CSV table of C-alpha atoms and ligand atoms in Angstrom, one decimal:
chain,number,residue,atom,x,y,z
M,1,MET,CA,-3.1,-26.1,-21.4
M,2,VAL,CA,-3.0,-26.7,-17.2
M,3,SER,CA,0.9,-26.2,-17.5
M,4,PHE,CA,0.0,-23.6,-20.5
M,5,THR,CA,-2.7,-21.6,-17.5
M,6,MET,CA,0.2,-22.3,-15.2
M,7,GLY,CA,2.6,-20.1,-17.0
M,8,LYS,CA,0.4,-17.1,-18.3
M,9,LEU,CA,-0.9,-17.2,-13.7
M,10,LYS,CA,2.9,-16.1,-13.0
M,11,ASP,CA,3.3,-13.8,-15.6
M,12,PHE,CA,0.0,-12.4,-15.2
M,13,MET,CA,1.7,-12.1,-10.7
M,14,GLU,CA,4.3,-10.8,-11.8
M,15,VAL,CA,2.4,-8.2,-13.7
M,16,PHE,CA,0.7,-7.2,-10.7
M,17,LYS,CA,3.9,-6.9,-8.5
M,18,VAL,CA,2.9,-9.0,-6.2
M,19,LYS,CA,5.2,-8.0,-4.1
M,20,GLN,CA,4.4,-3.8,-4.2
M,21,THR,CA,0.9,-4.7,-4.4
M,22,LEU,CA,0.9,-7.2,-0.6
M,23,LEU,CA,2.5,-4.0,1.0
M,24,LEU,CA,0.1,-1.3,-0.9
M,25,LEU,CA,-2.6,-3.6,0.7
M,26,ILE,CA,-1.6,-4.7,3.9
M,27,THR,CA,-1.0,0.1,4.5
M,28,GLY,CA,-4.4,-0.2,3.6
M,29,ILE,CA,-6.1,-3.4,5.5
M,30,CYS,CA,-4.3,-1.8,8.3
M,31,SER,CA,-5.7,1.1,8.2
M,32,TYR,CA,-9.3,-0.5,8.2
M,33,LEU,CA,-8.7,-2.4,11.5
M,34,GLU,CA,-7.0,1.5,13.4
M,35,GLY,CA,-10.6,2.7,11.8
M,36,LEU,CA,-12.6,0.0,13.4
M,37,ARG,CA,-10.6,0.6,16.9
M,38,ILE,CA,-11.0,4.4,16.7
M,39,ALA,CA,-14.9,4.1,15.4
M,40,GLY,CA,-15.2,1.7,18.6
M,41,LYS,CA,-16.9,-0.5,16.0
M,42,PRO,CA,-17.1,-4.4,15.2
M,43,PHE,CA,-15.2,-6.0,13.3
M,44,ASP,CA,-17.3,-6.8,10.0
M,45,ALA,CA,-16.3,-9.9,8.2
M,46,LEU,CA,-18.4,-9.4,4.4
M,47,SER,CA,-16.9,-5.5,5.2
M,48,PHE,CA,-13.4,-6.4,5.7
M,49,LEU,CA,-13.5,-9.2,3.0
M,50,ALA,CA,-15.0,-6.4,0.2
M,51,VAL,CA,-12.7,-3.9,1.2
M,52,SER,CA,-9.7,-6.0,1.0
M,53,LEU,CA,-10.5,-7.2,-2.1
M,54,SER,CA,-11.8,-3.8,-4.2
M,55,MET,CA,-7.8,-2.4,-2.7
M,56,PHE,CA,-6.4,-6.1,-4.6
M,57,LEU,CA,-8.4,-6.0,-7.0
M,58,THR,CA,-7.4,-1.7,-8.3
M,59,ILE,CA,-4.0,-1.7,-7.6
M,60,SER,CA,-3.8,-4.8,-9.7
M,61,GLY,CA,-5.7,-3.1,-12.1
M,62,THR,CA,-3.3,0.1,-11.5
M,63,THR,CA,-0.5,-1.9,-11.7
M,64,GLY,CA,-0.8,-3.4,-15.1
M,65,VAL,CA,-1.4,-0.2,-17.2
M,66,ASN,CA,1.3,1.1,-15.5
M,67,MET,CA,2.8,-2.3,-17.5
M,68,VAL,CA,1.5,-1.7,-20.2
M,69,LEU,CA,2.3,1.6,-20.6
M,70,ASP,CA,5.9,1.5,-19.8
M,71,ALA,CA,6.6,-1.7,-21.6
M,72,ASP,CA,8.9,0.4,-23.8
M,73,ILE,CA,10.2,2.0,-20.9
M,74,ASP,CA,10.8,-1.4,-19.0
M,75,SER,CA,12.9,-3.1,-22.7
M,76,LEU,CA,15.4,-0.8,-22.0
M,77,MET,CA,16.2,-1.7,-17.9
M,78,PHE,CA,17.7,-4.2,-16.7
M,79,ARG,CA,15.9,-4.4,-13.7
M,80,THR,CA,12.8,-4.2,-16.2
M,81,LYS,CA,13.8,-5.9,-19.4
M,82,ASN,CA,12.7,-9.2,-18.8
M,83,ARG,CA,9.1,-9.0,-17.5
M,84,PRO,CA,6.3,-10.5,-19.3
M,85,ILE,CA,5.2,-8.1,-21.6
M,86,PRO,CA,9.1,-6.7,-23.2
M,87,MET,CA,9.9,-10.1,-23.2
M,88,ASN,CA,6.2,-11.0,-25.2
M,89,ARG,CA,5.5,-13.4,-22.8
M,90,LEU,CA,1.7,-12.1,-22.3
M,91,THR,CA,0.1,-9.6,-24.8
M,92,LYS,CA,-0.6,-5.3,-24.5
M,93,ARG,CA,-3.9,-6.2,-25.5
M,94,GLU,CA,-4.5,-8.7,-23.1
M,95,THR,CA,-2.5,-7.3,-20.0
M,96,LEU,CA,-4.9,-4.1,-21.1
M,97,VAL,CA,-8.4,-5.6,-20.4
M,98,THR,CA,-7.6,-8.2,-17.6
M,99,SER,CA,-6.0,-5.1,-16.1
M,100,MET,CA,-9.4,-2.9,-16.8
M,101,LEU,CA,-11.7,-5.4,-15.8
M,102,LEU,CA,-9.6,-6.0,-12.3
M,103,ILE,CA,-10.3,-1.9,-11.8
M,104,VAL,CA,-13.3,-2.2,-12.6
M,105,THR,CA,-14.5,-4.8,-10.7
M,106,GLY,CA,-12.6,-3.4,-7.9
M,107,LEU,CA,-14.5,-0.6,-8.0
M,108,VAL,CA,-17.5,-2.4,-7.4
M,109,CYS,CA,-16.6,-4.1,-4.5
M,110,GLY,CA,-15.8,-0.7,-3.0
M,111,LEU,CA,-19.2,1.3,-3.6
M,112,LEU,CA,-20.6,-2.1,-2.3
M,113,VAL,CA,-19.0,-1.0,1.3
M,114,ASN,CA,-19.6,3.0,0.8
M,115,VAL,CA,-18.3,5.6,-2.0
M,116,TYR,CA,-15.3,6.8,-0.2
M,117,VAL,CA,-13.5,3.6,-0.8
M,118,ALA,CA,-14.3,3.3,-4.3
M,119,THR,CA,-12.9,6.9,-4.9
M,120,SER,CA,-10.0,6.7,-3.4
M,121,GLY,CA,-9.9,3.1,-5.5
M,122,LEU,CA,-10.4,5.8,-8.4
M,123,LEU,CA,-8.1,8.6,-6.8
M,124,GLY,CA,-5.2,5.5,-6.9
M,125,PHE,CA,-5.9,4.6,-10.4
M,126,LEU,CA,-6.1,8.4,-11.8
M,127,ILE,CA,-3.3,9.8,-9.8
M,128,ASP,CA,-1.2,6.7,-10.7
M,129,ILE,CA,-1.8,6.5,-14.9
M,130,GLY,CA,-3.2,9.6,-15.6
M,131,VAL,CA,-0.4,12.2,-13.1
M,132,TYR,CA,2.3,9.5,-12.9
M,133,THR,CA,3.3,7.0,-15.7
M,134,TRP,CA,1.5,9.2,-18.1
M,135,LEU,CA,1.9,12.7,-17.7
M,136,LEU,CA,4.8,13.6,-15.3
M,137,LYS,CA,7.3,9.9,-15.4
M,138,ARG,CA,9.8,11.5,-18.8
M,139,LYS,CA,9.4,14.6,-18.2
M,140,SER,CA,9.7,15.2,-14.3
M,141,PRO,CA,12.3,14.8,-11.5
M,142,TRP,CA,9.5,15.4,-8.9
M,143,SER,CA,6.8,13.0,-10.8
M,144,VAL,CA,6.9,10.8,-7.3
M,145,VAL,CA,6.2,14.1,-5.5
M,146,PHE,CA,2.9,13.5,-7.1
M,147,GLY,CA,2.5,9.9,-8.2
M,148,GLY,CA,3.7,9.1,-4.8
M,149,PHE,CA,-0.5,10.1,-4.0
M,150,ALA,CA,-1.6,7.2,-5.8
M,151,GLY,CA,0.4,4.5,-3.2
M,152,GLY,CA,-1.4,6.6,-0.3
M,153,MET,CA,-4.9,5.8,-1.7
M,154,PRO,CA,-5.5,2.6,-0.3
M,155,ALA,CA,-4.6,3.6,3.7
M,156,LEU,CA,-6.7,6.4,3.1
M,157,GLY,CA,-9.7,3.8,1.7
M,158,GLY,CA,-9.1,1.3,4.0
M,159,TRP,CA,-10.1,4.2,7.1
M,160,ALA,CA,-12.8,5.0,5.1
M,161,GLY,CA,-14.0,1.3,4.4
M,162,ALA,CA,-13.9,1.1,8.6
M,163,THR,CA,-14.8,4.7,9.6
M,164,GLY,CA,-17.5,5.6,6.7
M,165,SER,CA,-15.9,8.3,5.7
M,166,PHE,CA,-11.5,10.8,5.1
M,167,GLY,CA,-11.6,11.2,8.8
M,168,LEU,CA,-7.8,12.9,10.0
M,169,GLY,CA,-6.1,9.5,11.0
M,170,GLY,CA,-6.8,8.1,7.3
M,171,VAL,CA,-5.4,11.5,6.3
M,172,MET,CA,-2.5,11.8,8.2
M,173,LEU,CA,-2.2,7.3,7.6
M,174,MET,CA,-2.1,8.8,3.4
M,175,LEU,CA,-0.4,11.7,3.8
M,176,LEU,CA,2.7,9.4,5.6
M,177,VAL,CA,2.6,7.0,2.7
M,178,ALA,CA,2.2,9.3,-0.2
M,179,VAL,CA,5.7,11.3,1.2
M,180,TRP,CA,7.2,8.0,1.9
M,181,SER,CA,6.5,6.9,-1.6
M,182,SER,CA,9.5,9.6,-2.9
M,183,LEU,CA,12.0,8.3,-0.2
M,184,HIS,CA,10.8,4.3,-1.7
M,185,ILE,CA,11.5,5.7,-5.2
M,186,TRP,CA,14.7,8.2,-4.6
M,187,THR,CA,16.8,5.9,-3.2
M,188,LEU,CA,16.1,3.1,-5.5
M,189,ALA,CA,16.3,5.7,-8.4
M,190,THR,CA,20.2,6.1,-7.0
M,191,TYR,CA,21.1,2.6,-7.0
M,192,TYR,CA,19.9,2.5,-10.4
M,193,VAL,CA,20.5,5.5,-11.2
M,194,ASP,CA,22.2,3.9,-14.7
M,195,ASP,CA,19.3,2.4,-16.0
M,196,TYR,CA,17.3,5.0,-15.5
M,197,ARG,CA,19.4,7.0,-17.2
M,198,LYS,CA,19.8,3.9,-20.3
M,199,ALA,CA,15.7,5.0,-20.5
M,200,ASN,CA,15.3,8.3,-20.5
M,201,VAL,CA,13.8,8.4,-17.1
M,202,PRO,CA,14.7,12.2,-15.3
M,203,MET,CA,14.0,10.7,-12.0
M,204,LEU,CA,15.8,12.6,-9.7
M,205,PRO,CA,19.5,11.7,-9.8
M,206,VAL,CA,19.4,11.2,-13.4
M,207,VAL,CA,19.4,15.1,-13.6
M,208,TYR,CA,20.7,16.2,-10.6
M,209,GLY,CA,23.1,14.2,-9.9
M,210,GLU,CA,23.2,10.7,-7.5
M,211,LYS,CA,24.7,13.0,-4.7
M,212,ARG,CA,21.1,15.3,-4.8
M,213,GLY,CA,19.8,11.6,-4.7
M,214,VAL,CA,21.3,11.1,-1.7
M,215,GLN,CA,20.4,14.7,-0.1
M,216,GLY,CA,16.6,14.2,-1.7
M,217,SER,CA,16.2,10.7,0.1
M,218,PHE,CA,17.5,11.3,3.3
M,219,LEU,CA,15.4,15.1,3.3
M,220,VAL,CA,12.2,13.4,2.8
M,221,ALA,CA,13.4,10.4,5.5
M,222,LEU,CA,13.2,13.2,8.2
M,223,ILE,CA,9.8,14.4,7.1
M,224,VAL,CA,8.2,10.8,7.0
M,225,LEU,CA,10.1,10.8,10.5
M,226,PHE,CA,8.2,13.6,11.9
M,227,ILE,CA,4.6,12.7,9.8
M,228,SER,CA,4.7,8.7,11.6
M,229,SER,CA,5.7,11.1,15.1
M,230,ALA,CA,2.3,13.3,14.3
M,231,ILE,CA,0.7,9.7,13.7
M,232,TYR,CA,2.2,8.7,17.2
M,233,TYR,CA,0.5,11.8,19.2
M,234,LEU,CA,-1.9,11.6,17.5
M,235,GLY,CA,-2.4,8.5,19.9
M,236,LEU,CA,-3.2,5.9,16.5
M,237,ILE,CA,-0.1,3.7,17.3
M,238,SER,CA,1.0,2.9,20.3
M,239,ILE,CA,4.6,3.8,21.8
M,240,TRP,CA,6.6,0.3,21.3
M,241,GLY,CA,4.8,-0.2,18.1
M,242,TYR,CA,6.6,3.1,16.9
M,243,VAL,CA,9.3,3.0,18.3
M,244,ILE,CA,9.9,-0.7,16.9
M,245,SER,CA,9.0,0.6,12.9
M,246,VAL,CA,11.0,3.5,13.6
M,247,ILE,CA,14.3,1.6,13.7
M,248,PRO,CA,14.9,0.7,10.3
M,249,LEU,CA,13.5,4.0,9.1
M,250,LEU,CA,16.4,5.7,11.4
M,251,LEU,CA,18.8,3.4,10.0
M,252,ALA,CA,18.5,4.5,6.7
M,253,ILE,CA,18.8,7.8,7.5
M,254,VAL,CA,22.0,7.0,8.8
M,255,PHE,CA,22.9,5.3,6.2
M,256,LEU,CA,22.1,7.5,3.7
M,257,ALA,CA,24.2,11.1,5.9
M,258,MET,CA,27.5,8.9,6.2
M,259,SER,CA,27.2,8.5,2.7
M,260,LEU,CA,27.0,12.1,1.9
M,261,ARG,CA,31.0,12.0,3.9
M,262,ARG,CA,32.0,8.8,2.3
M,263,GLY,CA,30.1,9.5,-1.1
M,264,ASN,CA,29.0,5.5,-1.7
M,265,TYR,CA,25.4,6.8,-1.9
M,266,ARG,CA,24.6,3.6,-4.6
M,267,ASP,CA,25.2,0.5,-1.9
M,268,ALA,CA,23.7,3.1,1.5
M,269,SER,CA,21.0,3.8,-1.2
M,270,PHE,CA,20.1,0.3,-1.9
M,271,ARG,CA,20.6,-0.5,1.9
M,272,ALA,CA,18.2,2.7,2.6
M,273,PHE,CA,16.1,1.4,0.3
M,274,LYS,CA,15.1,-2.0,2.1
M,275,MET,CA,15.0,-0.6,5.4
M,276,VAL,CA,12.6,2.2,4.5
M,277,ASN,CA,10.3,-0.8,2.8
M,278,MET,CA,11.3,-2.7,6.3
M,279,PHE,CA,10.1,0.6,8.2
M,280,MET,CA,6.4,1.0,5.7
M,281,GLY,CA,5.7,-2.9,6.7
M,282,LEU,CA,6.1,-2.7,10.2
M,283,PHE,CA,4.7,0.8,11.3
M,284,PHE,CA,1.0,0.0,9.9
M,285,LEU,CA,1.3,-4.5,10.9
M,286,LEU,CA,2.3,-2.4,14.4
M,287,LEU,CA,-0.5,0.2,13.7
M,288,ALA,CA,-3.1,-1.8,13.7
M,289,LEU,CA,-1.9,-4.8,16.6
M,290,SER,CA,-1.6,-1.7,19.2
L,301,HEM,C1,4.8,6.2,-7.4
L,301,HEM,C2,5.1,5.8,-6.3
L,301,HEM,C3,5.6,4.5,-6.6
L,301,HEM,C4,6.5,4.5,-7.3
L,301,HEM,C5,7.0,5.1,-7.7
L,301,HEM,C6,7.6,3.0,-6.5
L,301,HEM,C7,8.1,2.1,-7.9
L,301,HEM,C8,9.0,1.1,-7.5
L,301,HEM,C9,9.7,-0.1,-8.0
L,301,HEM,C10,10.2,1.0,-9.1
L,301,HEM,C11,10.1,-0.3,-7.0
L,301,HEM,C12,10.7,-1.7,-8.0
L,301,HEM,C13,10.3,-3.2,-8.7
L,301,HEM,C14,11.4,-4.1,-9.3
L,301,HEM,O1,12.3,-4.1,-9.2
L,301,HEM,O2,10.9,-4.8,-10.2
L,301,HEM,C15,9.1,-0.9,-6.5
L,301,HEM,C16,9.3,-1.9,-5.6
L,301,HEM,C17,8.7,-2.0,-4.4
L,301,HEM,N1,7.1,-1.4,-3.6
L,301,HEM,FE1,7.1,0.6,-5.1
L,301,HEM,N2,6.3,2.0,-5.6
L,301,HEM,C18,5.4,3.8,-5.2
L,301,HEM,C19,5.0,3.1,-4.0
L,301,HEM,C20,4.8,2.4,-3.3
L,301,HEM,C21,4.4,2.2,-2.1
L,301,HEM,C22,2.9,2.8,-2.2
L,301,HEM,C23,4.8,1.1,-1.9
L,301,HEM,C24,3.4,0.6,-0.3
L,301,HEM,C25,3.3,0.7,0.9
L,301,HEM,C26,5.6,0.1,-3.0
L,301,HEM,C27,6.0,-0.6,-2.5
L,301,HEM,C28,6.9,-1.8,-3.0
L,301,HEM,C29,7.3,-3.3,-2.3
L,301,HEM,C30,7.2,-4.0,-1.3
L,301,HEM,C31,8.6,-3.2,-3.1
L,301,HEM,C32,9.3,-4.4,-3.7
L,301,HEM,C33,10.5,-4.2,-3.2
L,301,HEM,C34,11.2,-5.1,-3.1
L,301,HEM,O3,11.9,-5.6,-4.0
L,301,HEM,O4,12.1,-5.8,-2.1
L,301,HEM,N3,5.8,1.0,-3.5
L,301,HEM,N4,8.6,0.3,-6.4
L,302,FPP,C1,-6.1,2.3,-4.8
L,302,FPP,C2,-5.5,2.3,-5.4
L,302,FPP,C3,-5.7,1.8,-6.9
L,302,FPP,C4,-4.0,2.6,-5.8
L,302,FPP,C5,-2.5,2.5,-6.3
L,302,FPP,C6,-1.4,2.7,-5.6
L,302,FPP,C7,0.0,2.1,-7.2
L,302,FPP,C8,-0.2,0.5,-8.0
L,302,FPP,C9,1.3,2.9,-6.9
L,302,FPP,C10,2.4,2.2,-6.9
L,302,FPP,C11,2.3,3.9,-7.9
L,302,FPP,C12,3.2,3.5,-8.5
L,302,FPP,C13,3.4,4.6,-9.7
L,302,FPP,C14,4.6,2.5,-9.3
L,302,FPP,C15,5.0,1.9,-10.1
L,302,FPP,O1,5.9,2.8,-10.5
L,302,FPP,P1,7.2,2.5,-12.2
L,302,FPP,O2,6.6,2.5,-13.1
L,302,FPP,O3,8.4,4.0,-11.5
L,302,FPP,O4,8.0,0.8,-11.9
L,302,FPP,P2,8.2,0.1,-12.2
L,302,FPP,O5,9.8,1.1,-13.1
L,302,FPP,O6,9.0,-0.6,-11.4
L,302,FPP,O7,7.5,-0.4,-13.9
């Protein structure tokens, strides 16, 4: 019985995409801490716990619903074919029921803090599942430009949990993550372009080619650099926090620019993917520490 439960737990951890959920949670928690600093409010353990739990549960549940809806695509792609649902280690039904329970519990936790935290959680779910997964992912190369705003919701909700409203700082941090999401996925999709093509997912590099995938990533990386600079000028992150976190982003920009001359689009995109994830984690951790 115990091994069965441990096995199920491991499968649910995979369905909830632990690494992605963790970085999303980091953006939300660090926005919360920065919001407290800017608002001059004291740290309140109960509020912090409720906001963190709300985000963890809604993000995990949303990812689980995405996995249920994408199970057919996942079974066709090398990168995702061994996931729990395509491998019949979890049923769609148990995954959907568990995910929806997590989302509802997460939204209630959010409401315990304020309506803004709950609203950002609900928007994250609706944009990820409604706009990205259901409406656009199988139809448009621009799906992630809109779906990325789901990724920005934890940052917005964290800020609102601390300050009591969606302030300029929260909107700027949300925008950073939302725009960064296109860079995050287009670098990955350029590396896995054959996989996405096999599954008929019209990601940018599938529709317009790998070079366009790199060009799109390069352009978005410059926009992310601009938004991160604006956040620095708003006084939300210190100069050393900004400089340290921007280094991997600049490296990604160099990798992408060089590949436009050398033609090694895939491996440059994969290296850029790792760099831009490092940028995101560093930026938010140093935002909260500075
Ligand atoms: C529409 C927005 C997004 C899409 C479509 C997306 C998609 C993906 C995909 C396809 C992967 C690879 C997963 C795998 O191979 O198992 C991934 C990994 C990941 N994502 Fe996202 N993601 C999005 C937003 C975000 C956001 C906003 C964050 C964090 C702020 C994030 C953090 C991560 C992390 C940390 C990983 C693991 C990276 C690694 O394996 O090194 N993602 N994402
Ligand atoms: C507050 C709240 C609920 C926010 C939601 C945050 C969130 C889960 C963002 C991730 C966005 C997303 C669509 C990832 C899955 O992409 P994919 O299906 O293309 O990835 P895959 O190919 O690896 O399955």
